[in-house]
CSV table of C-alpha atoms in Angstrom, one decimal:
chain,number,residue,atom,x,y,z
A,1,MET,CA,127.6,62.8,-6.6
A,2,ALA,CA,125.4,65.3,-8.3
A,3,SER,CA,126.5,68.8,-8.8
A,4,ALA,CA,129.6,68.3,-6.6
A,5,SER,CA,131.4,70.2,-9.4
A,6,GLU,CA,130.0,73.7,-7.9
A,7,LEU,CA,131.7,73.0,-4.7
A,8,LYS,CA,135.4,72.0,-4.1
A,9,ILE,CA,134.9,68.7,-2.4
A,10,GLY,CA,137.8,67.3,-0.1
A,11,LYS,CA,138.2,63.9,1.6
A,12,LYS,CA,135.4,61.7,2.8
A,13,LEU,CA,134.8,62.5,6.8
A,14,ASN,CA,132.5,59.8,7.2
A,15,GLU,CA,130.1,57.2,5.9
A,16,GLY,CA,126.9,55.7,7.4
A,17,LYS,CA,124.5,53.3,6.1
A,18,THR,CA,122.6,55.8,4.1
A,19,LYS,CA,124.7,59.0,3.8
A,20,GLU,CA,128.3,59.9,3.1
A,21,ILE,CA,130.1,63.0,4.6
A,22,TYR,CA,132.6,65.0,2.8
A,23,GLU,CA,134.6,68.2,3.7
A,24,VAL,CA,134.0,71.3,1.6
A,25,LEU,CA,137.4,72.9,0.8
A,26,ASP,CA,136.2,76.3,-0.5
A,27,GLN,CA,133.7,76.6,2.6
A,28,PRO,CA,135.8,76.0,5.7
A,29,GLY,CA,133.7,74.9,8.7
A,30,HIS,CA,130.9,73.2,6.2
A,31,VAL,CA,130.4,69.7,5.1
A,32,LEU,CA,128.5,68.1,2.4
A,33,VAL,CA,125.9,65.6,3.2
A,34,GLN,CA,125.5,63.0,0.3
A,35,SER,CA,122.6,60.7,0.4
A,36,LYS,CA,122.6,57.1,-0.8
A,37,ASP,CA,119.9,55.0,-2.5
A,38,GLN,CA,120.1,52.4,0.2
A,39,ILE,CA,117.6,51.5,2.7
A,40,THR,CA,118.2,49.4,6.0
A,41,ALA,CA,116.6,48.0,8.8
A,42,GLY,CA,118.0,46.2,11.9
A,43,ASN,CA,121.4,47.8,12.0
A,44,ALA,CA,121.7,47.0,8.4
A,45,ALA,CA,120.9,43.4,9.0
A,46,ARG,CA,118.6,43.9,5.9
A,47,LYS,CA,119.7,46.4,3.4
A,48,ASP,CA,118.5,47.0,-0.3
A,49,GLN,CA,119.1,49.4,-2.9
A,50,MET,CA,115.9,51.8,-3.4
A,51,GLU,CA,116.3,53.8,-6.8
A,52,GLY,CA,115.7,57.4,-6.1
A,53,LYS,CA,115.7,57.3,-2.3
A,54,ALA,CA,118.6,59.4,-2.0
A,55,ALA,CA,116.7,62.5,-3.8
A,56,ILE,CA,113.6,61.8,-1.7
A,57,SER,CA,115.4,61.6,1.5
A,58,ASN,CA,117.2,64.7,0.8
A,59,LYS,CA,114.2,66.6,-0.2
A,60,THR,CA,112.4,65.5,3.2
A,61,THR,CA,115.3,66.5,5.1
A,62,SER,CA,115.9,69.9,3.6
A,63,CYS,CA,112.1,70.6,3.9
A,64,VAL,CA,112.1,69.8,7.8
A,65,PHE,CA,115.2,71.6,8.4
A,66,LYS,CA,114.1,74.6,6.6
A,67,LEU,CA,110.9,74.4,8.6
A,68,LEU,CA,112.7,74.3,11.8
A,69,GLN,CA,115.2,76.9,10.8
A,70,ASP,CA,112.3,79.3,9.8
A,71,VAL,CA,110.6,79.2,13.0
A,72,GLY,CA,113.9,79.6,15.3
A,73,ILE,CA,115.4,76.2,15.9
A,74,LYS,CA,119.1,76.2,15.4
A,75,THR,CA,120.2,73.3,13.1
A,76,ALA,CA,123.5,72.4,11.1
A,77,PHE,CA,121.5,72.7,7.7
A,78,VAL,CA,122.7,75.5,5.4
A,79,LYS,CA,121.0,75.1,2.2
A,80,GLN,CA,120.1,72.3,-0.2
A,81,HIS,CA,123.1,71.9,-2.9
A,82,SER,CA,121.7,69.3,-5.3
A,83,ASP,CA,118.9,66.6,-5.8
A,84,THR,CA,120.7,64.2,-3.4
A,85,ALA,CA,122.9,66.4,-1.1
A,86,PHE,CA,123.0,69.4,1.2
A,87,VAL,CA,125.5,71.6,2.8
A,88,ALA,CA,125.7,71.7,6.4
A,89,ALA,CA,127.7,73.2,9.3
A,90,TYR,CA,130.8,70.9,10.2
A,91,CYS,CA,129.6,69.2,13.6
A,92,GLU,CA,131.4,66.6,15.8
A,93,MET,CA,128.5,64.2,16.4
A,94,ILE,CA,127.4,63.3,19.9
A,95,PRO,CA,127.1,59.4,19.6
A,96,LEU,CA,123.5,59.6,20.9
A,97,GLU,CA,119.8,58.9,19.4
A,98,TRP,CA,117.3,60.9,21.2
A,99,VAL,CA,113.9,59.2,20.7
A,100,CYS,CA,110.7,61.2,21.4
A,101,ARG,CA,107.5,59.1,21.6
A,102,ARG,CA,103.8,60.4,21.4
A,103,VAL,CA,102.2,56.8,20.9
A,104,ALA,CA,103.6,53.5,22.4
A,105,THR,CA,104.5,51.0,19.5
A,106,GLY,CA,107.5,49.2,18.3
A,107,SER,CA,110.6,48.5,20.4
A,108,PHE,CA,108.9,50.4,23.4
A,109,LEU,CA,106.3,47.6,23.9
A,110,LYS,CA,108.9,45.0,23.7
A,111,ARG,CA,110.9,46.7,26.6
A,112,ASN,CA,108.0,47.4,28.4
A,113,PRO,CA,105.5,44.3,28.4
A,114,GLY,CA,102.0,45.1,29.6
A,115,VAL,CA,101.7,48.5,27.7
A,116,LYS,CA,99.3,48.2,24.9
A,117,GLU,CA,100.1,49.5,21.5
A,118,GLY,CA,98.5,52.9,21.2
A,119,TYR,CA,99.0,54.2,24.6
A,120,ARG,CA,99.4,57.8,24.3
A,121,PHE,CA,102.2,59.6,26.3
A,122,SER,CA,101.3,62.9,27.8
A,123,PRO,CA,103.8,64.4,28.5
A,124,LEU,CA,106.1,63.0,25.9
A,125,LYS,CA,108.1,59.9,26.5
A,126,MET,CA,112.0,60.6,26.1
A,127,GLU,CA,114.5,57.7,25.5
A,128,ILE,CA,118.1,57.7,24.9
A,129,PHE,CA,120.2,55.3,23.0
A,130,PHE,CA,124.1,55.1,22.6
A,131,LYS,CA,125.1,54.6,18.9
A,132,ASP,CA,126.8,51.1,19.1
A,133,ASP,CA,125.9,48.9,16.1
A,134,ALA,CA,127.9,46.1,17.6
A,135,ASN,CA,125.8,46.0,20.8
A,136,ASN,CA,122.3,47.1,18.8
A,137,ASP,CA,122.5,50.7,20.2
A,138,PRO,CA,121.8,50.2,23.9
A,139,GLN,CA,119.4,52.4,25.6
A,140,TRP,CA,121.0,54.6,28.0
A,141,SER,CA,120.1,56.7,31.3
A,142,GLU,CA,120.9,60.3,31.6
A,143,GLU,CA,123.4,59.0,34.5
A,144,GLN,CA,125.2,56.9,32.1
A,145,LEU,CA,125.3,59.7,29.5
A,146,LEU,CA,126.6,62.1,32.3
A,147,GLU,CA,129.3,59.5,33.4
A,148,ALA,CA,130.4,58.9,29.7
A,149,ARG,CA,132.0,62.4,30.1
A,150,PHE,CA,131.9,63.2,26.2
A,151,CYS,CA,134.0,66.1,24.9
A,152,LEU,CA,133.4,67.0,21.5
A,153,ALA,CA,134.8,69.8,19.6
A,154,GLY,CA,136.3,71.4,22.8
A,155,LEU,CA,132.9,71.3,24.5
A,156,ASP,CA,132.4,69.0,27.7
A,157,ILE,CA,128.9,67.3,27.6
A,158,GLY,CA,127.7,68.0,31.2
A,159,ARG,CA,124.3,68.5,33.0
A,160,CYS,CA,123.7,71.7,30.8
A,161,GLU,CA,124.4,70.3,27.6
A,162,VAL,CA,122.2,67.1,28.3
A,163,ASP,CA,119.2,69.3,29.6
A,164,ILE,CA,119.4,71.5,26.4
A,165,MET,CA,119.5,68.4,24.2
A,166,SER,CA,116.6,66.8,26.1
A,167,ARG,CA,114.5,70.1,26.3
A,168,SER,CA,115.3,70.8,22.6
A,169,THR,CA,114.1,67.2,21.4
A,170,VAL,CA,110.8,67.7,22.9
A,171,ALA,CA,110.3,71.0,21.4
A,172,ILE,CA,111.1,69.9,17.7
A,173,PHE,CA,108.9,66.9,18.2
A,174,GLU,CA,106.1,69.1,19.2
A,175,ILE,CA,106.6,71.6,16.3
A,176,LEU,CA,106.8,68.7,13.8
A,177,GLU,CA,103.8,67.0,15.4
A,178,LYS,CA,101.8,70.3,14.9
A,179,ALA,CA,103.1,70.5,11.4
A,180,TRP,CA,102.0,66.9,10.4
A,181,ALA,CA,98.5,67.3,12.1
A,182,THR,CA,98.0,70.0,9.4
A,183,GLN,CA,98.0,66.9,6.9
A,184,ASN,CA,95.9,65.0,9.2
A,185,CYS,CA,98.8,62.6,10.0
A,186,THR,CA,100.0,61.5,13.5
A,187,LEU,CA,103.7,61.7,14.3
A,188,VAL,CA,103.9,58.6,16.5
A,189,ASP,CA,107.7,58.9,17.4
A,190,MET,CA,111.0,60.3,16.3
A,191,LYS,CA,114.7,60.1,16.5
A,192,ILE,CA,117.1,63.0,16.3
A,193,GLU,CA,120.7,63.6,16.9
A,194,PHE,CA,122.9,66.5,18.0
A,195,GLY,CA,126.3,67.8,17.2
A,196,VAL,CA,128.7,70.2,18.4
A,197,ASN,CA,129.2,73.2,16.0
A,198,VAL,CA,133.0,73.2,15.5
A,199,ALA,CA,132.9,76.7,14.8
A,200,THR,CA,130.6,77.9,17.6
A,201,LYS,CA,130.9,75.2,20.0
A,202,GLU,CA,127.2,75.3,20.3
A,203,ILE,CA,125.1,72.1,20.5
A,204,ILE,CA,122.9,72.2,17.6
A,205,LEU,CA,120.5,69.7,15.7
A,206,ALA,CA,122.4,67.9,13.2
A,207,ASP,CA,122.4,64.6,10.9
A,208,VAL,CA,119.1,64.3,8.8
A,209,ILE,CA,115.5,64.0,9.5
A,210,ASP,CA,113.8,62.2,6.8
A,211,ASN,CA,111.5,59.1,6.5
A,212,ASP,CA,113.9,56.9,8.2
A,213,SER,CA,113.6,59.1,11.4
A,214,TRP,CA,110.0,58.6,12.4
A,215,ARG,CA,106.6,56.8,12.4
A,216,LEU,CA,103.9,58.7,10.5
A,217,TRP,CA,100.4,57.3,10.8
A,218,PRO,CA,97.8,59.0,8.5
A,219,ALA,CA,94.5,59.8,10.3
A,220,GLY,CA,96.3,58.1,13.4
A,221,ASP,CA,95.8,54.5,11.5
A,222,ARG,CA,98.7,52.2,11.7
A,223,SER,CA,97.5,50.4,8.9
A,224,GLN,CA,98.0,53.3,6.8
A,225,GLN,CA,101.9,54.0,7.8
A,226,LYS,CA,103.9,55.7,5.5
A,227,ASP,CA,107.3,55.3,7.1
A,228,LYS,CA,110.0,53.0,7.2
A,229,GLN,CA,108.3,50.5,9.4
A,230,VAL,CA,106.8,49.2,6.2
A,231,TYR,CA,110.1,48.3,5.0
A,232,ARG,CA,111.0,46.7,8.2
A,233,ASP,CA,107.7,44.5,8.3
A,234,LEU,CA,108.3,43.0,4.9
A,235,LYS,CA,108.4,39.3,5.0
A,236,GLU,CA,110.0,39.2,1.6
A,237,VAL,CA,111.7,41.6,-0.4
A,238,THR,CA,110.5,41.7,-4.0
A,239,PRO,CA,110.5,44.3,-6.6
A,240,GLU,CA,106.7,44.9,-6.1
A,241,ALA,CA,107.5,45.3,-2.2
A,242,MET,CA,110.2,47.9,-2.8
A,243,GLN,CA,107.9,50.0,-5.3
A,244,MET,CA,105.4,50.0,-2.4
A,245,VAL,CA,108.1,51.4,0.1
A,246,LYS,CA,109.1,54.0,-2.6
A,247,ARG,CA,105.6,55.0,-3.1
A,248,ASN,CA,105.3,55.6,0.7
A,249,PHE,CA,108.6,57.7,0.8
A,250,GLU,CA,107.5,59.7,-2.2
A,251,TRP,CA,104.1,60.7,-0.4
A,252,VAL,CA,106.1,61.8,2.5
A,253,ALA,CA,108.4,63.8,0.4
A,254,GLU,CA,105.4,65.4,-1.5
A,255,ARG,CA,103.6,66.4,1.7
A,256,VAL,CA,106.5,67.5,3.7
A,257,GLU,CA,106.6,70.6,1.5
A,258,LEU,CA,103.1,71.4,2.5
A,259,LEU,CA,104.3,71.9,6.1
A,260,LEU,CA,106.1,75.0,5.2
A,261,GLU,CA,103.0,76.8,4.2
A,262,PRO,CA,100.7,78.3,6.7
A,263,GLN,CA,97.3,76.6,6.8
A,264,SER,CA,95.3,79.6,8.1
A,265,ARG,CA,96.9,83.1,7.6
A,266,GLY,CA,95.9,85.6,10.3
A,267,ARG,CA,96.4,89.1,11.1
A,268,VAL,CA,96.5,91.7,13.7
A,269,VAL,CA,94.6,95.0,13.2
A,270,VAL,CA,95.8,97.9,15.5
A,271,LEU,CA,93.4,100.5,16.0
A,272,MET,CA,94.9,103.8,17.7
A,273,GLY,CA,92.9,106.8,19.0
A,274,SER,CA,95.2,109.4,17.9
A,275,THR,CA,98.5,109.4,15.6
A,276,SER,CA,100.3,110.7,18.9
A,277,ASP,CA,100.4,106.8,19.7
A,278,LEU,CA,102.1,105.8,16.3
A,279,ALA,CA,105.5,104.7,18.0
A,280,HIS,CA,103.7,102.7,20.4
A,281,CYS,CA,101.7,100.9,17.5
A,282,GLU,CA,104.9,100.6,15.4
A,283,ARG,CA,106.4,98.4,18.2
A,284,ILE,CA,103.5,96.1,18.2
A,285,ARG,CA,103.7,95.9,14.5
A,286,SER,CA,107.5,95.2,14.7
A,287,ALA,CA,106.8,92.6,17.3
A,288,CYS,CA,104.2,90.8,15.2
A,289,GLY,CA,106.8,90.8,12.2
A,290,VAL,CA,108.8,88.4,14.5
A,291,PHE,CA,105.9,85.8,14.4
A,292,GLY,CA,105.1,86.3,10.7
A,293,ILE,CA,101.8,87.9,11.2
A,294,PRO,CA,100.6,90.7,9.1
A,295,CYS,CA,99.7,93.9,10.8
A,296,ALA,CA,97.6,96.8,9.7
A,297,LEU,CA,97.6,100.0,11.6
A,298,ARG,CA,94.2,102.3,11.5
A,299,VAL,CA,93.3,105.7,13.2
A,300,THR,CA,89.9,105.9,14.9
A,301,SER,CA,88.4,107.3,17.9
A,302,ALA,CA,85.6,105.4,19.8
A,303,HIS,CA,84.6,108.6,21.5
A,304,LYS,CA,84.9,111.2,18.6
A,305,GLY,CA,83.6,108.9,15.7
A,306,PRO,CA,82.0,105.6,17.1
A,307,ASP,CA,80.2,105.0,13.6
A,308,GLU,CA,83.7,105.1,12.0
A,309,THR,CA,85.3,102.7,14.5
A,310,LEU,CA,82.5,100.3,14.0
A,311,ARG,CA,82.8,100.5,10.1
A,312,ILE,CA,86.4,99.9,10.2
A,313,LYS,CA,85.8,96.8,12.5
A,314,ALA,CA,83.3,95.5,10.0
A,315,GLU,CA,85.7,96.0,7.4
A,316,TYR,CA,88.1,93.4,8.7
A,317,GLU,CA,85.3,91.1,9.9
A,318,GLY,CA,83.9,90.6,6.5
A,319,ASP,CA,86.5,88.9,4.5
A,320,GLY,CA,86.8,85.7,6.8
A,321,VAL,CA,90.5,86.3,7.8
A,322,PRO,CA,91.0,85.4,11.3
A,323,THR,CA,91.8,88.6,13.1
A,324,VAL,CA,92.8,89.9,16.4
A,325,PHE,CA,92.1,93.7,17.2
A,326,ILE,CA,94.6,95.5,19.5
A,327,ALA,CA,93.2,98.9,20.7
A,328,VAL,CA,95.7,101.6,21.5
A,329,ALA,CA,94.1,104.5,23.3
A,330,GLY,CA,95.3,106.8,26.0
A,331,ARG,CA,93.5,108.7,28.7
A,332,SER,CA,90.0,107.4,28.9
A,333,ASN,CA,89.9,104.2,27.1
A,334,GLY,CA,86.7,103.7,25.1
A,335,LEU,CA,88.4,102.0,22.0
A,336,GLY,CA,88.8,98.7,23.5
A,337,PRO,CA,85.6,98.3,25.2
A,338,VAL,CA,83.6,99.5,22.3
A,339,LEU,CA,85.2,97.0,19.9
A,340,SER,CA,84.9,94.3,22.5
A,341,GLY,CA,81.1,94.9,22.7
A,342,ASN,CA,80.5,95.0,19.1
A,343,THR,CA,82.6,92.1,17.8
A,344,ALA,CA,83.1,88.3,18.4
A,345,TYR,CA,86.7,88.5,17.4
A,346,PRO,CA,89.2,88.7,20.3
A,347,VAL,CA,90.2,92.2,21.5
A,348,ILE,CA,93.6,93.4,23.3
A,349,SER,CA,93.6,96.9,25.0
A,350,CYS,CA,97.3,97.9,25.1
A,351,PRO,CA,97.1,101.5,26.4
A,352,PRO,CA,100.0,103.8,26.2
A,353,LEU,CA,100.4,105.0,29.6
A,354,THR,CA,101.9,108.4,30.6
A,355,PRO,CA,104.0,108.9,33.9
A,356,ASP,CA,101.4,111.5,35.3
A,357,TRP,CA,98.1,110.1,34.8
A,358,GLY,CA,99.0,106.5,33.7
A,359,ALA,CA,98.0,104.9,37.2
A,360,GLN,CA,94.6,106.5,37.0
A,361,ASP,CA,93.9,105.9,33.0
A,362,VAL,CA,94.5,102.2,33.3
A,363,TRP,CA,91.4,101.7,35.1
A,364,SER,CA,89.5,102.6,32.1
A,365,SER,CA,90.8,99.7,30.2
A,366,LEU,CA,90.8,97.2,33.5
A,367,ARG,CA,87.2,98.0,34.7
A,368,LEU,CA,84.8,97.2,32.2
A,369,PRO,CA,80.9,96.8,31.9
A,370,SER,CA,79.6,93.1,32.2
A,371,GLY,CA,79.4,91.4,28.9
A,372,LEU,CA,82.8,92.6,27.6
A,373,GLY,CA,85.9,90.4,27.3
A,374,CYS,CA,88.8,92.3,26.1
A,375,CYS,CA,91.9,91.9,28.1
A,376,THR,CA,94.7,94.4,28.9
A,377,VAL,CA,98.4,94.0,28.0
A,378,LEU,CA,100.6,97.1,28.9
A,379,SER,CA,103.7,96.0,26.8
A,380,PRO,CA,103.5,96.3,23.0
A,381,ASP,CA,105.7,93.1,22.6
A,382,ALA,CA,103.6,91.2,24.9
A,383,ALA,CA,100.3,92.5,23.2
A,384,ALA,CA,101.7,91.1,19.9
A,385,GLN,CA,102.8,87.8,21.6
A,386,PHE,CA,99.4,87.3,23.0
A,387,ALA,CA,97.9,88.0,19.5
A,388,ALA,CA,100.3,85.3,18.1
A,389,GLN,CA,99.1,82.8,20.8
A,390,VAL,CA,95.5,83.3,19.8
A,391,LEU,CA,96.6,83.2,16.1
A,392,GLY,CA,98.9,80.1,16.7
A,393,LEU,CA,95.8,78.0,17.6
A,394,SER,CA,95.0,77.9,13.8
A,395,ASP,CA,98.4,78.3,12.3
A,396,HIS,CA,101.2,75.8,13.0
A,397,LEU,CA,103.8,78.1,11.7
A,398,VAL,CA,102.9,81.0,14.2
A,399,TRP,CA,102.7,78.4,16.9
A,400,ALA,CA,106.2,77.0,16.0
A,401,LYS,CA,107.8,80.3,16.3
A,402,LEU,CA,106.2,80.7,19.7
A,403,ARG,CA,107.6,77.2,20.8
A,404,ALA,CA,110.9,78.1,19.4
A,405,SER,CA,111.1,81.3,21.2
A,406,MET,CA,110.2,79.6,24.3
A,407,LEU,CA,112.9,77.0,23.8
A,408,ASN,CA,115.5,79.6,23.1
A,409,THR,CA,114.7,81.6,26.0
A,410,TRP,CA,115.1,78.7,28.3
A,411,ILE,CA,118.5,77.8,26.6
A,412,SER,CA,119.8,81.4,26.9
A,413,LEU,CA,119.0,81.1,30.7
A,414,LYS,CA,120.6,77.7,31.1
A,415,ARG,CA,123.9,78.9,29.4
A,416,ALA,CA,123.8,82.1,31.5
A,417,ASP,CA,123.4,79.8,34.6
A,418,LYS,CA,126.4,77.8,33.7
A,419,LYS,CA,128.5,80.7,32.9
A,420,LEU,CA,128.0,82.4,36.3
A,421,GLN,CA,128.6,79.1,38.2
A,422,GLY,CA,131.7,78.8,36.2
A,423,CYS,CA,132.8,82.6,37.2
A,424,SER,CA,131.7,81.7,41.0
A,425,LEU,CA,134.1,78.7,41.0
């Protein structure tokens, strides 16, 4: 166990086909997830040693979980501990595999005769499998899951928890799908598992996500597949064949690091008509920071200095960085319309309305001459979010933060509703 001396490792809590779980004595509530150099298929009907697989799988999982955590998805992952192990929050695992499919292939075709390989699911196809090796992990319905009445770490798994896992699975798949698309690679399908954090009693993404967990087709071409299916399809396991499988796993591990990098770093430029609007603009900049978007603040007046306004605009058009302009001007808003009439970049008007004349002033932002396309958003936070939605079209990390935020808002409402129902009863 590499570098285990840095932690006080206790007893082995669990062992699976490809990993071992150990308690961490000096970090209560945490475990060490140690990968193995073993690759299996068909519930271990086929299994082989693949030298270096533990390090490859651990690197892949660590990068994937870091990406998900950075954008706002709650996971059990804490940190990579060594080349072959990572530290995670201790969870009681829910004995289910949640499978999300974008493209029909594999076992889905066997269970659904008549569906051709390559059929695209929009929306995504969701399936649940009960982890039971003796019965080959049977597929379950939501009704079977609810009737199982699981209770883990003191949390009853009911309708609320099932809905959270289902909604989270879709969001996680979509985030990783968007990320892999930056490498011209199709995420065909994926399986994940959830656990109940023994400390917080929350359902979180747990276990691992590595090259055993998904199908990846570069350029959408199955013949180029880089996942474990290559091993499953081997007619004979030879040293040469295992080297080919290992090269595929290494290919994925190398590229998964690139998923953490933005593909097109955009920015927001806030132009304010006066420094009296600075507090309003600072709220926009703070909200942009939540999405990891750089935000510059400038002062210019389209009424008093139109030439300077257009010069500043040209300054940001000239370097090729994707830019959203946000115009902050009170009273008569000429700033947003002037910008919109002189740039092909998106412009958002976010006027700081006052209690006395605000209802009248806003019309200068809403009633525009023909040929102008700037929108008006009154909330500074909402203006930043709108800018993030524009920039997220070309930056998968910004898009992922928006997607995770949507999920977390939905989960908080779901839990609030459950709590309220409990109080009512």
